[in-house]
PDB file of C-alpha atoms in Angstrom:
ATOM      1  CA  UNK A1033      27.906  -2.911   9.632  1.00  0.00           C
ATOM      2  CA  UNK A1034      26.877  -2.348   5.973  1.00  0.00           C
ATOM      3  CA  UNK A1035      26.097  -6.286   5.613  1.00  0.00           C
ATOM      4  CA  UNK A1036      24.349  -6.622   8.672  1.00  0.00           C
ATOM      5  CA  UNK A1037      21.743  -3.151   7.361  1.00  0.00           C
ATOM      6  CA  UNK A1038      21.387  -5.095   3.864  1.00  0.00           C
ATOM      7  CA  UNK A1039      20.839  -8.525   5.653  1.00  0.00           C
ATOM      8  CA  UNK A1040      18.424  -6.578   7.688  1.00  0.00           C
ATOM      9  CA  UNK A1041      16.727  -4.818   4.434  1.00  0.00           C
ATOM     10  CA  UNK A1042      16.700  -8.215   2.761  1.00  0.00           C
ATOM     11  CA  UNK A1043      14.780 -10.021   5.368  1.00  0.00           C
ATOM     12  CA  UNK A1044      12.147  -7.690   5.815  1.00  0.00           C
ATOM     13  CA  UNK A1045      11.518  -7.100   2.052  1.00  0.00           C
ATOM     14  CA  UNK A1046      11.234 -11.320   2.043  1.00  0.00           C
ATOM     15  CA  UNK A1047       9.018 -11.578   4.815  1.00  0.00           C
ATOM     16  CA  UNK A1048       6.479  -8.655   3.778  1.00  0.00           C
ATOM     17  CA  UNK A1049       6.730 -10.403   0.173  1.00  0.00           C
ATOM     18  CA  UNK A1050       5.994 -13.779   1.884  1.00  0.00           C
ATOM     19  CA  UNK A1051       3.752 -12.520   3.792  1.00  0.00           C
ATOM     20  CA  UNK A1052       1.292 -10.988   0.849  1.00  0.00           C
ATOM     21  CA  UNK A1053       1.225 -14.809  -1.580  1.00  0.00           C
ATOM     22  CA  UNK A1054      -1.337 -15.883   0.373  1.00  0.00           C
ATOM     23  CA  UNK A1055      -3.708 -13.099  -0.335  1.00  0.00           C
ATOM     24  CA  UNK A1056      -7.117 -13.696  -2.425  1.00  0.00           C
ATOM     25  CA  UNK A1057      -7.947 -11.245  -5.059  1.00  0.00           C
ATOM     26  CA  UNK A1058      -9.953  -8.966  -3.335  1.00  0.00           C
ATOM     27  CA  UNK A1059      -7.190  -8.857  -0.430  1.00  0.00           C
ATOM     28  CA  UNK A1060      -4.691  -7.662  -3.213  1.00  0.00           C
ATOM     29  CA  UNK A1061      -6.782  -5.154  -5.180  1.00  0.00           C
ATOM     30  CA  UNK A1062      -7.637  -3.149  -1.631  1.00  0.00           C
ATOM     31  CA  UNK A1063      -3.522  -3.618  -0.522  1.00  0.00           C
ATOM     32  CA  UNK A1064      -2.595  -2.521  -4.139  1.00  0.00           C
ATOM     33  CA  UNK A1065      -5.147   0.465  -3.614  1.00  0.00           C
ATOM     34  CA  UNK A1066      -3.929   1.069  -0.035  1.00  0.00           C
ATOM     35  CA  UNK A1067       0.238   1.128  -1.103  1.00  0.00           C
ATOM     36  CA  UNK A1068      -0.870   3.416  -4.305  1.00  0.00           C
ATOM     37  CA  UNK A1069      -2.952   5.470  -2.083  1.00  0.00           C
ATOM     38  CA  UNK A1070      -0.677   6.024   0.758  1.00  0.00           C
ATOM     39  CA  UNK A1071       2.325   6.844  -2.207  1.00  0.00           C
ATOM     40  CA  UNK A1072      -0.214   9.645  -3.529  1.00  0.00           C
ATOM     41  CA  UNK A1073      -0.991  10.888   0.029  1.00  0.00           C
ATOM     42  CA  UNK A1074       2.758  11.550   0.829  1.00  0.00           C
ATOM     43  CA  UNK A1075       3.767  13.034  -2.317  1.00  0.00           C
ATOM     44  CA  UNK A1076       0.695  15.484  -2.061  1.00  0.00           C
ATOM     45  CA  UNK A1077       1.526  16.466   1.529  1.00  0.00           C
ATOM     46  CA  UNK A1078       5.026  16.935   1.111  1.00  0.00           C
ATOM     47  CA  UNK A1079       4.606  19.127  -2.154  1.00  0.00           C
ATOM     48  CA  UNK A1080       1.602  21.212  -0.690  1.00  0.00           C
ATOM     49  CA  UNK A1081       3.979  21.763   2.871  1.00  0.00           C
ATOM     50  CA  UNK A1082       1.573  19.791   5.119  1.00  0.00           C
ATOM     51  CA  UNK A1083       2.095  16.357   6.992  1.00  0.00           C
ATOM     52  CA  UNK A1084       3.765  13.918   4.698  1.00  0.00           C
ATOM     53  CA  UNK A1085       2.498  11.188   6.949  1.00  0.00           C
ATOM     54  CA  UNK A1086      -1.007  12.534   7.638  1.00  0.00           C
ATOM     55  CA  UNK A1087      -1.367  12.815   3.770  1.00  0.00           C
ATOM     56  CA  UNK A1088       0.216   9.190   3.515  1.00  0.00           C
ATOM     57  CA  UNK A1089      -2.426   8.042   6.327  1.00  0.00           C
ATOM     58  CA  UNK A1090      -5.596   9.433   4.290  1.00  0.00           C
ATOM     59  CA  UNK A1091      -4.277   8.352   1.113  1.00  0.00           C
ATOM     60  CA  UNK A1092      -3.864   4.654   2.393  1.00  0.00           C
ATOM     61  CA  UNK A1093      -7.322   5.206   3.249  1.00  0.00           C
ATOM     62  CA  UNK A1094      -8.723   6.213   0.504  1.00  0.00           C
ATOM     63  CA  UNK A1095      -6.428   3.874  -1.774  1.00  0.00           C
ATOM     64  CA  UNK A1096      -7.979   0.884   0.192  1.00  0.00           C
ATOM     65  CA  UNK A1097     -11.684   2.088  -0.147  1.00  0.00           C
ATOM     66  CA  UNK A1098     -10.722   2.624  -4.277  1.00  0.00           C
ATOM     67  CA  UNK A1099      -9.718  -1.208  -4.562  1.00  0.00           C
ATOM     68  CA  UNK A1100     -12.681  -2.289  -2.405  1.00  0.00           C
ATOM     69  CA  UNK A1101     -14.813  -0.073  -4.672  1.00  0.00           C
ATOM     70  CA  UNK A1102     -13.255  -1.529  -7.988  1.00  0.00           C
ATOM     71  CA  UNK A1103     -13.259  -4.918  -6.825  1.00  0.00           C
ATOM     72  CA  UNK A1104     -16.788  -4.672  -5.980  1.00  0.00           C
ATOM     73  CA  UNK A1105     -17.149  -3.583  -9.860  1.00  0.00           C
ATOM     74  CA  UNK A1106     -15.666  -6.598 -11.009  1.00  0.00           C
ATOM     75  CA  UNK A1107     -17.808  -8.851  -9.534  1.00  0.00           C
ATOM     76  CA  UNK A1108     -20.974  -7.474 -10.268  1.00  0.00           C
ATOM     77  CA  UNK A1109     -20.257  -7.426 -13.863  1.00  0.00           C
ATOM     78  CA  UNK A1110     -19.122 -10.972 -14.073  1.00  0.00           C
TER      79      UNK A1110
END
């Protein structure tokens, strides 16, 4: 049973790893800013007693709408 879980764990990690190489830049930098946002979200709504998920959900949010923002940034200042 434990080998079958890992083999399980294993193939999902490889297929959402596969799944992100053919991202552009910009695709990346709002993902990045999505996963980073989403991370903050939970951590804020579990340590303040509120929804860890609803925090997680606005975070992703506003994570994504960060790297959209910064990538923006870059290319206007190329």
């Amino acid at each position: 049973m434990k080998i079958l879980r890992m083999s399980v764990i294993f193939l999902i990690v490889a297929s959402l790893i596969a799944g992100c190489a053919g991202l552009t830049p910009r695709e990346q930098r709002v993902l990045s800013g999505g996963a980073i946002g989403a991370g903050a979200g939970a951590a804020i709504g579990a340590i303040t007693g509120h929804s860890v998920a609803t925090g997680a959900a606005i975070g992703a949010a506003a994570g994504a709408l960060g790297g959209l923002i910064v990538d923006e940034s870059r290319r206007r200042h190329r």
